[in-house]
Tab-separated table of C-alpha atoms and ligand atoms in Angstrom:
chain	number	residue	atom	x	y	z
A	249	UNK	CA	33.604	-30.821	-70.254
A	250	UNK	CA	33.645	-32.744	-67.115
A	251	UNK	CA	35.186	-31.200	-64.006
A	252	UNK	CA	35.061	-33.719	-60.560
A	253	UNK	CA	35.462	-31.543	-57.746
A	254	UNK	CA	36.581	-32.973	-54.626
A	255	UNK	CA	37.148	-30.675	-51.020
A	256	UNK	CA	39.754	-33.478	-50.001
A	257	UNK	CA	40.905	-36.727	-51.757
A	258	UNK	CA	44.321	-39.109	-51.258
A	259	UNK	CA	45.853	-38.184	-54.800
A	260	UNK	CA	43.362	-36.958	-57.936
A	261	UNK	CA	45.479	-39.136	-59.581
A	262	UNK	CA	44.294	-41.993	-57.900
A	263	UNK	CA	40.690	-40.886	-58.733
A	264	UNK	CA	41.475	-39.890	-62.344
A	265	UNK	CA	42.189	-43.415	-62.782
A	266	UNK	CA	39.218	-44.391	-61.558
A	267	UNK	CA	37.022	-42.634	-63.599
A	268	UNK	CA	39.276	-43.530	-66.890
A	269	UNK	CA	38.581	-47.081	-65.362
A	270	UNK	CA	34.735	-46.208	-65.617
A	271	UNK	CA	34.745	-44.453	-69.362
A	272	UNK	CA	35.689	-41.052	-68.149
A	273	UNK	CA	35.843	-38.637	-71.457
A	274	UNK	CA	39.092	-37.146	-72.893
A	275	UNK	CA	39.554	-33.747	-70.897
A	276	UNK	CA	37.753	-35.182	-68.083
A	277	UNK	CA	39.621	-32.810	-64.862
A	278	UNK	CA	39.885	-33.897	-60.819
A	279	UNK	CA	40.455	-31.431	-58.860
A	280	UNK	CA	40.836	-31.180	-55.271
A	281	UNK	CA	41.626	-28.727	-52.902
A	282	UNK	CA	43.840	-31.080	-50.715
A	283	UNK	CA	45.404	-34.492	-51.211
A	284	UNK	CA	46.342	-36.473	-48.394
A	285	UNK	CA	48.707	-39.211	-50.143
A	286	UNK	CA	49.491	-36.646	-52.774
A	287	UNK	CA	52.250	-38.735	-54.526
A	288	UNK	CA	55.249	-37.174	-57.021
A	289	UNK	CA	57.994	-38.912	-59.314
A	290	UNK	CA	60.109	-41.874	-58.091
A	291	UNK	CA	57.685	-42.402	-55.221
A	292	UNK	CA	58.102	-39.051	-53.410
A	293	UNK	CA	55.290	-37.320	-51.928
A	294	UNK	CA	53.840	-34.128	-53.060
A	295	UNK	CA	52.865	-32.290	-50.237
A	296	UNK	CA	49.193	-30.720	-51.072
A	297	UNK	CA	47.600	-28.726	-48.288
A	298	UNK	CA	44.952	-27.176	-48.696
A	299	UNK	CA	45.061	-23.470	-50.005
A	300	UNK	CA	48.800	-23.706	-50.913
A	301	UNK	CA	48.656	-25.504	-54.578
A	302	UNK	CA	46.860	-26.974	-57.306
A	303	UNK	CA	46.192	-30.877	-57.594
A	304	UNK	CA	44.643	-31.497	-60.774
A	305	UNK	CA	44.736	-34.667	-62.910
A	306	UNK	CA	43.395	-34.746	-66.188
A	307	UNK	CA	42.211	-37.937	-68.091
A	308	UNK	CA	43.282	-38.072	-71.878
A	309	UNK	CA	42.497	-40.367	-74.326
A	310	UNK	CA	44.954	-39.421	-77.144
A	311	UNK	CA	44.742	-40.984	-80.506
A	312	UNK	CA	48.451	-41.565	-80.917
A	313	UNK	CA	50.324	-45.344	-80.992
A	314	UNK	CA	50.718	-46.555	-77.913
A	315	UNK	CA	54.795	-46.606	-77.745
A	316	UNK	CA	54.089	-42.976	-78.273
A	317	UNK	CA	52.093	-42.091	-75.201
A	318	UNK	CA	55.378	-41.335	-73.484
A	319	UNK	CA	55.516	-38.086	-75.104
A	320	UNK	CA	52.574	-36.909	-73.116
A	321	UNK	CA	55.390	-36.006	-69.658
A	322	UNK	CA	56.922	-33.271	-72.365
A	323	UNK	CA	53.884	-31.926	-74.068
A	324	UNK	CA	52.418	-31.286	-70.775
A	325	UNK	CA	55.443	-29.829	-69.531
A	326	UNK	CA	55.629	-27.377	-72.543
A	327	UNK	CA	51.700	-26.509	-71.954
A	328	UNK	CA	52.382	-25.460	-67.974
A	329	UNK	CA	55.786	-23.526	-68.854
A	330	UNK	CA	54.439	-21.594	-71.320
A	331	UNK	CA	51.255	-20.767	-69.362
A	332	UNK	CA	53.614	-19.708	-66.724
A	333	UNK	CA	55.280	-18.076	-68.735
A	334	UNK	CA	53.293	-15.944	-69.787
A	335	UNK	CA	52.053	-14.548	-66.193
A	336	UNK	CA	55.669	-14.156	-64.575
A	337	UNK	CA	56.630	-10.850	-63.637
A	338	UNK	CA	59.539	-9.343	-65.965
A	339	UNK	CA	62.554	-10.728	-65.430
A	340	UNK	CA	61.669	-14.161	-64.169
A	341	UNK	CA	62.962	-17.082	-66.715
A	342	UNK	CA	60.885	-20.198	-66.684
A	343	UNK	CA	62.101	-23.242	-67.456
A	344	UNK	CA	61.709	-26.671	-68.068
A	345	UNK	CA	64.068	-29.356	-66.140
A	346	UNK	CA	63.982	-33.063	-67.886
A	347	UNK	CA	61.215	-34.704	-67.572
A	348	UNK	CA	58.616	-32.300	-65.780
A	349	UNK	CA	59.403	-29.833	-63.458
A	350	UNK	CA	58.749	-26.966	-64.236
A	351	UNK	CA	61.110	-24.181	-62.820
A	352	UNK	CA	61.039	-19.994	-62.090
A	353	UNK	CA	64.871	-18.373	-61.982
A	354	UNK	CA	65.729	-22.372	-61.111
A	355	UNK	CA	63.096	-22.715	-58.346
A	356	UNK	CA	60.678	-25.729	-59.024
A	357	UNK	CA	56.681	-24.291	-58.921
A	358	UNK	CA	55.361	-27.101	-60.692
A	359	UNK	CA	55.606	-31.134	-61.199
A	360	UNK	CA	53.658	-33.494	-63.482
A	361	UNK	CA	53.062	-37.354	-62.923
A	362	UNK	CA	51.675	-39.005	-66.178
A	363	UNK	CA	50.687	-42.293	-65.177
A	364	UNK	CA	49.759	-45.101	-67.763
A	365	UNK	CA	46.365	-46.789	-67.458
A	366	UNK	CA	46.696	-50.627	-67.357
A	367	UNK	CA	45.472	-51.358	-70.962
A	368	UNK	CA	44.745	-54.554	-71.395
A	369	UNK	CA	41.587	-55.373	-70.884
A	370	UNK	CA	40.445	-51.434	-71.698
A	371	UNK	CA	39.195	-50.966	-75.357
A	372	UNK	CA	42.129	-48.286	-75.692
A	373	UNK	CA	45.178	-46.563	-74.526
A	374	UNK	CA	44.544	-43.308	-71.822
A	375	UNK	CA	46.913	-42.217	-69.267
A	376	UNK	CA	46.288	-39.826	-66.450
A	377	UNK	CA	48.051	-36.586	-66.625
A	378	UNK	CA	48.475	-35.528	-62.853
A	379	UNK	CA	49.621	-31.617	-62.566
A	380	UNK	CA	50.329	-29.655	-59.190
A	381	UNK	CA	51.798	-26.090	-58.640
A	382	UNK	CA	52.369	-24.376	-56.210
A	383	UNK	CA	50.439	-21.117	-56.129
A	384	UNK	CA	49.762	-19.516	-53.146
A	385	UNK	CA	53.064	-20.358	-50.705
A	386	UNK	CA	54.512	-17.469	-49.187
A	387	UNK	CA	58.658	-18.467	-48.629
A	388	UNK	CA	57.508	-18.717	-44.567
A	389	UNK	CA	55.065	-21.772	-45.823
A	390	UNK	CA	58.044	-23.810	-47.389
A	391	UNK	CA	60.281	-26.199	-45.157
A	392	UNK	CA	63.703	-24.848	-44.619
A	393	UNK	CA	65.156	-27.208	-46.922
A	394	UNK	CA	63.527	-26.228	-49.915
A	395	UNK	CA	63.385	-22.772	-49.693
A	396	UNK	CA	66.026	-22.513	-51.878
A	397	UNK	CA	64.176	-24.979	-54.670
A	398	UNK	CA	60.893	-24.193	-54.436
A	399	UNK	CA	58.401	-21.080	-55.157
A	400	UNK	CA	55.141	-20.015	-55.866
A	401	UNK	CA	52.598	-18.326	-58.686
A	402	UNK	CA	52.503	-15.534	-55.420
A	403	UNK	CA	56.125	-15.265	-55.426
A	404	UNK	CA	56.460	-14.974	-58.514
A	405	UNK	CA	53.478	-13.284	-60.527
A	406	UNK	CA	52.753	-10.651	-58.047
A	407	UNK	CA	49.054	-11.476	-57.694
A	408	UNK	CA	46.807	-13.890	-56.329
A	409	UNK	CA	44.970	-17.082	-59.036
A	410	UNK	CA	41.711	-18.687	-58.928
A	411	UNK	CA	41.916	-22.243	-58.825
A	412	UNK	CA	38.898	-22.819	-60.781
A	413	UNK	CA	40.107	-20.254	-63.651
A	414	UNK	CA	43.844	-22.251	-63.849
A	415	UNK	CA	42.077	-25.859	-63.936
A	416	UNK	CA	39.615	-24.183	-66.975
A	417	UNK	CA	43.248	-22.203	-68.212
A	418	UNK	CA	45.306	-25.823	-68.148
A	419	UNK	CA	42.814	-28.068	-69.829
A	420	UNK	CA	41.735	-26.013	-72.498
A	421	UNK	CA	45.759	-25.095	-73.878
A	422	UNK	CA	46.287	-28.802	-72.526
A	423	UNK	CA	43.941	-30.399	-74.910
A	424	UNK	CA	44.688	-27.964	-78.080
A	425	UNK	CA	48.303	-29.490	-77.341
A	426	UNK	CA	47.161	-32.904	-77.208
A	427	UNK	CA	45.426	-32.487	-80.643
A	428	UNK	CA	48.459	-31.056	-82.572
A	429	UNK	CA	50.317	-34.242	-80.869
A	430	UNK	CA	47.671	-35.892	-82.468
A	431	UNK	CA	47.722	-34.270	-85.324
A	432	UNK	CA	51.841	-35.103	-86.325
A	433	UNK	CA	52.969	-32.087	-84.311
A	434	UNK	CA	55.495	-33.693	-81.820
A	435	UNK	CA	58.653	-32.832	-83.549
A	436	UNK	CA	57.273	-28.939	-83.096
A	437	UNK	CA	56.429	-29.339	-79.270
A	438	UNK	CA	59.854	-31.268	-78.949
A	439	UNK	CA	61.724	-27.463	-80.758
A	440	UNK	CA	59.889	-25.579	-78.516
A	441	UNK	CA	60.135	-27.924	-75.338
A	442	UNK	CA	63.818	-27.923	-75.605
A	443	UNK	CA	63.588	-23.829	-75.666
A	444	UNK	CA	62.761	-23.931	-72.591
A	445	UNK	CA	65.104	-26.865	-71.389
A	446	UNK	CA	67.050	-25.774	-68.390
A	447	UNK	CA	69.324	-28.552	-68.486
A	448	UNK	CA	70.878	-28.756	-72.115
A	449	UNK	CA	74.380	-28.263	-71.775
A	450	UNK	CA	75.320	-28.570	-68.736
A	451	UNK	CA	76.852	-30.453	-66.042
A	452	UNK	CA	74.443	-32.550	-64.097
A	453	UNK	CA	73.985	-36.100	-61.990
A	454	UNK	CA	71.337	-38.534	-62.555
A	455	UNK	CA	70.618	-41.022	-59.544
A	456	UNK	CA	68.530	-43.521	-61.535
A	457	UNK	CA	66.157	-45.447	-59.287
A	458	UNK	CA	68.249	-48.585	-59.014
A	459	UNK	CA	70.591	-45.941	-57.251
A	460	UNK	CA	72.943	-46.214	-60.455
A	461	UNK	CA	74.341	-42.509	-60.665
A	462	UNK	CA	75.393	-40.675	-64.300
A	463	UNK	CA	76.938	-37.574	-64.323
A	464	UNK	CA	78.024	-35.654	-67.454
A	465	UNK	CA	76.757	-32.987	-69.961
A	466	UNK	CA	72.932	-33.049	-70.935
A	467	UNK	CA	71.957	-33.129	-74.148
A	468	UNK	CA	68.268	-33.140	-73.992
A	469	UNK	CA	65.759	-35.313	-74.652
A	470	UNK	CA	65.008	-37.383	-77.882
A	471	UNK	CA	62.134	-37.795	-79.392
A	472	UNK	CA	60.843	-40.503	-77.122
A	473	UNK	CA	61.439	-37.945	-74.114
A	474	UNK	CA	64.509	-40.626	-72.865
A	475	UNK	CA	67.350	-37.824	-71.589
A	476	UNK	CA	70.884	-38.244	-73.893
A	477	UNK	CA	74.006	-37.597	-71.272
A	478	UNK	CA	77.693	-37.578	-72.266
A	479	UNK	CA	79.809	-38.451	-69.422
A	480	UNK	CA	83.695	-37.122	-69.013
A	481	UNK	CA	84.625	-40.299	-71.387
A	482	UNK	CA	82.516	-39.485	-74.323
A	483	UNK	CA	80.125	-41.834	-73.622
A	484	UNK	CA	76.568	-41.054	-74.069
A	485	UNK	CA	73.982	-42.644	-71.913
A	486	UNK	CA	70.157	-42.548	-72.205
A	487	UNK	CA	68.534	-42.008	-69.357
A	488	UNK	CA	64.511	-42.984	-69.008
A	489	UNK	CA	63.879	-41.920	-65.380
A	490	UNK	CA	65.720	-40.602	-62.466
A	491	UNK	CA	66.410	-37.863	-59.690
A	492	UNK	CA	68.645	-35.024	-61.769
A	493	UNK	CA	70.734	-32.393	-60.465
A	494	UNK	CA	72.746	-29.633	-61.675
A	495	UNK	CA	76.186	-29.614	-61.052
A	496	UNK	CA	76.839	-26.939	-57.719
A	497	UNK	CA	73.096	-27.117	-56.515
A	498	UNK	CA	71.669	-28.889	-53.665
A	499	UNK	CA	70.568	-32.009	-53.960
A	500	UNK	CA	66.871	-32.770	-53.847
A	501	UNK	CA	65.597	-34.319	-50.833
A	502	UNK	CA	64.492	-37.791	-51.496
B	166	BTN	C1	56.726	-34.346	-59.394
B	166	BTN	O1	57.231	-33.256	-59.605
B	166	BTN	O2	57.346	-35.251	-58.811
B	166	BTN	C2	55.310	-34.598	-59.844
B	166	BTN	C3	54.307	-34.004	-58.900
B	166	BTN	C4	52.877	-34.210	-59.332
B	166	BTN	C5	51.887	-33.770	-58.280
B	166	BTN	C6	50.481	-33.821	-58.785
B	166	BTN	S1	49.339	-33.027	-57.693
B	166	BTN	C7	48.021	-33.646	-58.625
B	166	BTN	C8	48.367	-35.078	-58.964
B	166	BTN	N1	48.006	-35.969	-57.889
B	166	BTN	C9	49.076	-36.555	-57.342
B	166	BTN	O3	49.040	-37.374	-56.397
B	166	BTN	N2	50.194	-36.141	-57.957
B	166	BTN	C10	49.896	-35.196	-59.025
């Protein structure tokens, strides 16, 4: 399976979508070792020097409807947190926070942009899966501010990774996930996703991008991965994108 290596780039994202635009395969990875427009959620950057993180994007050509390609945020989210998962030291809880961060004892270590391909004039529907974690930050190499929100594989693993083996480790539990999505297995990924849901339950604040803000109770995701919130009134409001944050944290820099 195709791997495009690249020393530096602006954002593998970027160049995933170029190769889907030229036929890329299903699985096909880009990986770089630095991005230098590396771009997160709701227009934020994702800062990628080189030797702290991984920037890999993946393009995936999933046989699924295309209202359903949505679903693609959570199942990669449940592939990274349970790959974390299982190389935490004891005691460390991983956890999943609406759509796809992907948190250690409430410190983010990893973030996924799914992007959509435009589809009309392609011959069918692919999106670019866009993955990045941090792996080898000490606390030193973090800004002030997010020392308290952020971590590391280092930090919290107790050993060092090989990039190469994580983008080999990521695609290959990425695409068996893909395939039981494919296969009628969302409802399953959507149980165990929400086992690792960080939020469910608890008091948080959405700041949508149209600066709208909802605060309430989170209920979780349905089963198009749009976040249900009950506010104070009993209202419940569906959220489909936004900057969340738990009720008594800091808020994340914007
Ligand atoms: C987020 O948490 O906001 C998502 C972060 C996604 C970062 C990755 S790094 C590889 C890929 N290329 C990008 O420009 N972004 C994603």
């Amino acid at each position: 399976m195709k791997t495009v290596f690249l020393e530096t780039t602006t954002s593998t994202n970027t160049e995933a979508m170029r190769s889907g635009e030229q036929g890329a395969a299903h699985g096909t990875a880009v990986w770089a070792l630095e991005q230098s427009a590396g771009r997160g959620r709701l227009g934020k950057t994702w800062s990628s020097r080189r030797g702290d993180g991984l920037y890999v994007s993946f393009v995936l050509r999933p046989q699924v409807a295309v209202e359903e390609l949505a679903r693609i945020t959570l199942v990669a989210g449940l592939v990274l947190a349970r790959l974390i998962r299982a190389k935490v030291l004891p005691g460390r809880e991983v956890g999943l926070k609406w759509p796809n961060d992907v948190l250690i004892n409430g410190k983010k270590v990893a973030g996924i942009l799914v992007e959509a391909a435009p589809a009309a004039d392609q011959p069918s529907f692919w999106v670019v899966a866009g993955i990045g974690v941090n792996v080898r930050q000490q606390l030193k190499d973090f800004p002030d501010h997010l020392r308290q929100q952020a971590t590391s594989l280092r930090l919290e693993c107790g050993q060092e990774f090989e990039l190469s083996l994580l983008v080999a480790e990521i695609r290959d539990k990425l695409l068996a996930e893909v395939t039981r999505f494919e296969q009628g297995g969302f409802a399953d990924i959507l149980d165990e996703w929400r086992m690792f849901d960080c939020l469910q339950g608890r008091e948080m604040e959405c700041v949508a991008v149209d600066g709208s803000v909802v605060s309430g109770v989170a209920l979780g995701p349905d089963t198009n991965g749009i976040l249900h919130v009950r506010d104070r009134a009993g209202a419940v409001h569906e959220i489909l994108s936004g900057d969340i944050t738990l009720a008594g944290t800091p808020k994340p820099p914007r």
